[in-house]
Short mmCIF file of C-alpha atoms in Angstrom, two decimals:
data_model
loop_
_atom_site.label_atom_id
_atom_site.label_comp_id
_atom_site.label_asym_id
_atom_site.label_seq_id
_atom_site.Cartn_x
_atom_site.Cartn_y
_atom_site.Cartn_z
CA MET A 1 -64.16 -19.06 17.06
CA ASN A 2 -64.55 -21.52 15.28
CA LEU A 3 -65.13 -25.60 16.30
CA ARG A 4 -63.50 -27.71 13.88
CA ILE A 5 -65.24 -31.49 14.05
CA TYR A 6 -61.30 -32.63 13.09
CA ASP A 7 -57.88 -31.16 13.69
CA PRO A 8 -55.66 -32.85 12.03
CA THR A 9 -52.48 -34.84 13.55
CA ILE A 10 -48.55 -32.28 12.45
CA LEU A 11 -45.54 -33.65 13.03
CA ALA A 12 -43.38 -30.97 12.92
CA ILE A 13 -39.47 -31.96 12.65
CA ASP A 14 -36.33 -29.80 12.95
CA LEU A 15 -33.58 -31.39 11.52
CA ARG A 16 -29.78 -31.23 12.19
CA HIS A 17 -26.76 -33.51 11.80
CA ARG A 18 -27.81 -36.95 13.03
CA ARG A 19 -30.75 -36.17 15.31
CA PHE A 20 -33.48 -34.32 14.37
CA GLY A 21 -36.58 -32.99 17.37
CA TYR A 22 -39.59 -33.45 16.84
CA ALA A 23 -43.05 -32.38 17.85
CA VAL A 24 -46.22 -33.23 17.62
CA PHE A 25 -50.05 -31.36 17.64
CA GLU A 26 -52.91 -32.39 17.67
CA GLY A 27 -54.97 -28.96 15.83
CA HIS A 28 -53.09 -25.67 17.01
CA ARG A 29 -53.82 -25.94 20.92
CA LEU A 30 -52.40 -29.85 21.94
CA LEU A 31 -48.67 -30.65 21.33
CA ARG A 32 -49.56 -33.98 22.00
CA ASP A 33 -45.54 -35.52 22.19
CA SER A 34 -41.95 -34.05 21.74
CA GLY A 35 -38.72 -35.31 21.84
CA LEU A 36 -35.73 -35.77 20.13
CA ARG A 37 -33.78 -38.96 18.45
CA VAL A 38 -30.48 -39.15 18.50
CA TYR A 39 -28.43 -41.64 15.62
CA ARG A 40 -24.65 -41.91 15.90
CA ALA A 41 -23.81 -43.83 12.90
CA VAL A 42 -22.40 -43.08 9.22
CA GLY A 43 -22.84 -44.19 6.05
CA GLU A 44 -25.61 -47.16 5.58
CA ALA A 45 -26.41 -47.36 8.85
CA GLU A 46 -27.08 -43.55 9.27
CA ALA A 47 -29.99 -43.48 7.11
CA ALA A 48 -30.90 -46.43 8.14
CA MET A 49 -31.74 -45.63 11.63
CA ALA A 50 -33.07 -42.36 10.39
CA SER A 51 -35.25 -44.33 8.78
CA LYS A 52 -36.35 -46.67 11.65
CA ARG A 53 -36.09 -43.77 14.06
CA LEU A 54 -39.38 -41.57 11.80
CA ALA A 55 -41.57 -44.84 10.60
CA VAL A 56 -41.81 -45.47 14.44
CA LEU A 57 -43.01 -41.38 15.70
CA LEU A 58 -45.52 -42.39 11.94
CA LYS A 59 -47.10 -45.22 12.99
CA SER A 60 -47.14 -43.78 16.23
CA PHE A 61 -49.05 -40.54 15.47
CA SER A 62 -50.56 -40.78 11.64
CA PRO A 63 -49.34 -36.97 11.08
CA SER A 64 -51.82 -35.90 8.10
CA ALA A 65 -48.82 -33.44 7.69
CA ILE A 66 -44.84 -33.49 8.36
CA VAL A 67 -43.57 -29.42 8.79
CA VAL A 68 -40.25 -28.81 8.03
CA LYS A 69 -38.64 -25.73 7.77
CA ARG A 70 -37.03 -24.33 4.25
CA GLU A 71 -33.31 -23.78 5.29
CA ARG A 72 -32.71 -27.37 6.88
CA TRP A 73 -34.76 -28.91 4.03
CA GLU A 74 -33.05 -26.78 1.11
CA ARG A 75 -29.25 -27.58 3.51
CA ALA A 76 -29.42 -30.61 2.39
CA ASN A 77 -27.60 -30.59 -0.89
CA THR A 78 -25.22 -29.68 0.89
CA SER A 79 -24.39 -31.38 3.74
CA SER A 80 -24.97 -35.17 3.56
CA HIS A 81 -25.93 -36.06 7.22
CA ILE A 82 -29.11 -34.09 6.21
CA ARG A 83 -29.29 -35.17 2.89
CA SER A 84 -29.66 -38.59 3.88
CA LEU A 85 -32.58 -37.68 6.39
CA VAL A 86 -34.17 -36.36 3.98
CA GLU A 87 -34.31 -39.14 1.44
CA VAL A 88 -36.08 -41.39 4.06
CA MET A 89 -38.26 -38.36 5.12
CA THR A 90 -39.69 -37.63 1.53
CA ARG A 91 -39.30 -41.53 0.24
CA VAL A 92 -42.04 -42.69 3.54
CA ALA A 93 -43.75 -39.78 3.84
CA SER A 94 -44.85 -40.06 0.23
CA ALA A 95 -44.81 -44.28 1.02
CA HIS A 96 -47.71 -43.12 4.14
CA SER A 97 -49.05 -40.24 2.00
CA ILE A 98 -48.71 -37.64 4.41
CA SER A 99 -47.50 -34.04 2.62
CA ILE A 100 -44.42 -32.07 4.05
CA PHE A 101 -44.95 -28.11 4.29
CA LEU A 102 -41.66 -25.73 4.21
CA ILE A 103 -41.97 -23.28 6.44
CA LYS A 104 -39.35 -20.40 5.69
CA ASP A 105 -37.46 -19.69 8.91
CA ASP A 106 -38.58 -15.58 8.83
CA ASP A 107 -42.02 -17.00 9.89
CA VAL A 108 -40.65 -18.77 12.60
CA ARG A 109 -39.14 -16.25 14.44
CA GLN A 110 -42.04 -13.08 13.09
CA THR A 111 -44.80 -15.53 15.37
CA PHE A 112 -42.62 -14.92 17.81
CA ARG A 113 -41.56 -10.99 17.61
CA ASN A 114 -45.44 -10.52 17.73
CA MET A 115 -44.99 -11.67 22.10
CA GLY A 116 -41.34 -9.49 22.54
CA CYS A 117 -38.99 -12.93 21.93
CA GLU A 118 -36.30 -12.30 20.27
CA THR A 119 -33.61 -15.29 20.75
CA ARG A 120 -34.19 -18.59 21.08
CA ASP A 121 -33.79 -18.88 24.53
CA GLU A 122 -36.90 -16.59 25.30
CA ILE A 123 -38.47 -18.24 22.22
CA ALA A 124 -37.65 -21.51 24.34
CA VAL A 125 -39.25 -19.92 27.83
CA ALA A 126 -42.83 -18.30 26.16
CA LEU A 127 -42.48 -22.79 24.77
CA ALA A 128 -42.67 -23.73 28.34
CA ARG A 129 -45.52 -20.73 29.50
CA ILE A 130 -47.67 -21.68 26.86
CA PHE A 131 -47.30 -25.73 27.79
CA PRO A 132 -45.93 -26.31 31.33
CA ASP A 133 -45.23 -29.84 30.97
CA LEU A 134 -41.67 -28.20 29.19
CA LEU A 135 -40.78 -26.59 31.44
CA TRP A 136 -38.38 -29.20 33.87
CA LYS A 137 -37.13 -29.87 30.08
CA LEU A 138 -36.18 -26.29 29.20
CA PRO A 139 -32.24 -26.16 28.20
CA PRO A 140 -29.89 -23.39 30.57
CA LYS A 141 -29.78 -19.82 28.65
CA ARG A 142 -26.31 -20.75 27.27
CA ARG A 143 -23.42 -19.00 26.89
CA ALA A 144 -21.29 -17.37 24.34
CA TRP A 145 -18.88 -19.47 24.63
CA GLN A 146 -21.29 -22.52 25.45
CA SER A 147 -22.64 -25.03 22.60
CA GLU A 148 -25.79 -25.97 21.46
CA HIS A 149 -27.88 -27.62 24.50
CA PRO A 150 -29.36 -30.90 22.49
CA ARG A 151 -32.99 -30.01 23.53
CA MET A 152 -32.40 -26.47 21.87
CA ALA A 153 -33.49 -29.02 19.00
CA MET A 154 -36.94 -30.22 20.83
CA PHE A 155 -38.26 -26.75 20.85
CA ASP A 156 -37.02 -25.47 18.00
CA ALA A 157 -39.87 -28.15 16.45
CA ILE A 158 -42.24 -27.16 19.17
CA ALA A 159 -41.97 -23.74 17.59
CA LEU A 160 -42.02 -24.28 14.46
CA GLY A 161 -44.89 -26.27 14.87
CA LEU A 162 -46.58 -23.52 16.59
CA ALA A 163 -45.77 -21.64 13.04
CA TYR A 164 -47.19 -23.62 11.10
CA TRP A 165 -50.75 -22.99 12.49
CA GLN A 166 -49.99 -19.07 12.44
CA HIS A 167 -49.38 -19.41 8.66
CA GLN A 168 -51.59 -22.26 8.04
CA SER A 169 -53.33 -20.84 5.68
CA THR A 170 -51.53 -20.38 3.10
CA LYS A 171 -49.91 -23.61 2.78
CA LEU A 172 -46.74 -24.18 0.94
CA PRO A 173 -45.45 -26.18 -2.14
CA ALA A 174 -44.10 -29.20 -1.14
CA PRO A 175 -41.01 -30.17 -2.02
CA PRO A 176 -39.16 -31.31 -5.10
CA GLU A 177 -39.10 -34.89 -5.86
#
């Protein structure tokens, strides 16, 4: 067991259209907070609302790193909604000297395959077992004809944070500005 005097705080963010799920970890075992931030606006107002919601998280938790899925980050080239959030995140992170790390979706899935989880629903259930406080937030299992439950973004962010701690030995490069 490694004794750590300082466990860094990370903010894992799962980017979605006009919303993002987040999870704040202090070290690899303590989930300090998680949730969903929604901003229903378009154009300039969308970027301003996203910036405001992200700034509140950064001010409240003072993370030393932000973790984002590589595929969602790269999707910013094709989606204007995600592009505005990525621009805001890059600007705010550089203003606060916070590193941004990108994790591949395959790395997240591999982290949970080791626990016997294949689907996102199974991953969410496993997360609720790891962090019992999440049990009441667990979305119902999705049927093929149903759209995804909004809280699933929060569980995806928590999974992303755990995958970061699993793969942290390999430092991922920050995205180009």
